[in-house]
Amino acid sequence: MHKIAGVKWTSADIYWLSDKLQRYRLKQKKSILGVNKNMKKAKSIKVKVIAIFTVLCALIALISAFFNFLLPLYLSYKFNIDTRDAGTIGIIGGADGPTVIFVSGQISLHWFTAIFALLTLLGIMYLVITKHKKNHN
């Protein structure tokens, strides 16, 4: 008989209590490991989604840059015309005053290219930093 905190304990009671405590600790460790596995899966999925998003943004930025910058440059060089003037003449000749203002006041697609290029750079930076952290941990 052992007396602990004013209570008399037999050896069987102490053994039973220590066994319960060990099982409880083991159960906690398993649950913590399970959480870590799920967190790793979630991070893996997150990285894959960001990688796909980055590739899509890069493709959109390249296509947009081609149609906004490179194609007009090539056409003006090839045919010796200014594509901006031709577009303005077509708009003015084919519509009345309010329609011309509405159509010619559209948002510039140069911002579209810049935004998607920025999203591409941010995605690449995130993926590089994530890989760097993973390799050094």
XYZ file of C-alpha atoms in Angstrom:
137
model
C 0.000 0.000 0.000
C 1.212 3.423 -0.995
C -0.166 6.610 0.417
C -0.271 9.388 -2.187
C -2.077 12.684 -1.486
C -3.861 11.188 1.493
C -5.210 8.242 -0.515
C -4.096 4.659 -0.084
C -3.128 3.073 -3.411
C -2.306 -0.534 -4.079
C 0.343 -1.546 -6.602
C -2.404 -2.752 -8.955
C -4.093 0.675 -8.781
C -0.846 2.469 -9.593
C -0.129 0.061 -12.461
C -3.660 0.534 -13.841
C -3.387 4.315 -13.605
C 0.036 4.440 -15.297
C -1.256 2.154 -18.076
C -4.245 4.459 -18.664
C -1.940 7.486 -18.739
C 0.380 5.863 -21.294
C -2.559 4.914 -23.525
C -3.935 8.452 -23.299
C -0.569 9.970 -24.255
C -0.206 7.529 -27.162
C -3.709 8.425 -28.364
C -2.831 12.129 -28.223
C 0.372 11.558 -30.221
C -1.538 9.656 -32.894
C -4.128 12.406 -33.195
C -1.406 15.057 -33.447
C 0.360 13.041 -36.148
C -2.924 12.705 -38.019
C -3.410 16.458 -37.920
C 0.105 16.975 -39.269
C -0.602 14.567 -42.140
C -3.783 16.446 -43.019
C -1.944 19.774 -42.811
C 0.763 18.477 -45.151
C -1.901 17.298 -47.608
C -3.615 20.686 -47.459
C -0.312 22.498 -48.042
C 0.479 20.178 -50.941
C -2.900 20.872 -52.542
C -2.455 24.607 -51.934
C 0.933 24.596 -53.663
C -0.496 22.682 -56.646
C -3.399 25.115 -57.000
C -1.051 28.105 -56.833
C 1.249 26.493 -59.414
C -1.658 25.961 -61.824
C -2.904 29.512 -61.202
C 0.587 30.882 -61.868
C 0.895 29.006 -65.164
C -2.544 30.219 -66.288
C -1.690 33.822 -65.386
C 1.586 33.540 -67.302
C -0.211 32.229 -70.395
C -2.820 34.984 -70.228
C -0.109 37.630 -69.786
C 1.861 36.287 -72.769
C -1.178 36.103 -75.041
C -2.306 39.560 -73.964
C 1.172 40.993 -74.525
C 1.262 39.435 -77.981
C -2.073 40.920 -79.069
C -1.565 44.307 -77.383
C 2.093 45.029 -78.112
C 3.774 42.656 -80.537
C 1.061 42.174 -83.167
C 0.397 45.929 -83.691
C 4.153 46.543 -83.832
C 4.585 43.825 -86.459
C 1.630 45.056 -88.520
C 2.818 48.656 -88.475
C 6.298 47.538 -89.564
C 5.027 45.151 -92.231
C 2.400 47.393 -93.832
C 3.802 50.819 -92.847
C 0.560 51.890 -91.182
C -0.319 53.010 -87.705
C -2.963 50.625 -86.378
C -4.203 53.130 -83.789
C -5.149 55.662 -86.473
C -6.930 53.039 -88.538
C -9.014 51.987 -85.544
C -9.951 55.570 -84.711
C -10.990 56.328 -88.275
C -13.171 53.233 -88.353
C -14.856 54.198 -85.105
C -15.472 57.811 -86.092
C -16.700 56.947 -89.569
C -19.092 54.259 -88.432
C -20.897 55.856 -85.507
C -22.445 59.062 -84.246
C -21.060 61.236 -81.403
C -22.201 59.443 -78.202
C -21.351 56.001 -79.579
C -17.843 57.167 -80.505
C -17.274 58.437 -76.977
C -18.579 55.189 -75.489
C -16.544 52.867 -77.713
C -13.312 54.870 -77.713
C -13.433 55.343 -73.942
C -12.932 51.646 -73.197
C -10.373 50.534 -70.634
C -6.873 49.983 -71.919
C -5.837 46.362 -72.224
C -2.296 47.275 -71.168
C -3.473 47.122 -67.541
C -4.804 43.635 -68.167
C -1.345 42.485 -69.248
C 0.372 44.220 -66.333
C -1.978 42.733 -63.721
C -1.570 39.174 -64.989
C 2.199 39.598 -65.253
C 2.246 40.793 -61.632
C 0.133 37.807 -60.523
C 2.560 35.514 -62.348
C 5.553 37.033 -60.565
C 3.833 36.766 -57.174
C 2.977 33.107 -57.812
C 6.555 32.312 -58.816
C 7.898 34.084 -55.729
C 5.519 32.131 -53.462
C 6.469 28.801 -55.027
C 10.211 29.516 -54.765
C 9.925 30.613 -51.119
C 7.810 27.547 -50.260
C 10.343 25.223 -51.889
C 13.210 26.990 -50.100
C 11.479 26.594 -46.709
C 10.685 22.939 -47.411
C 14.307 22.141 -48.312
C 15.750 23.868 -45.246
C 13.380 22.366 -42.646
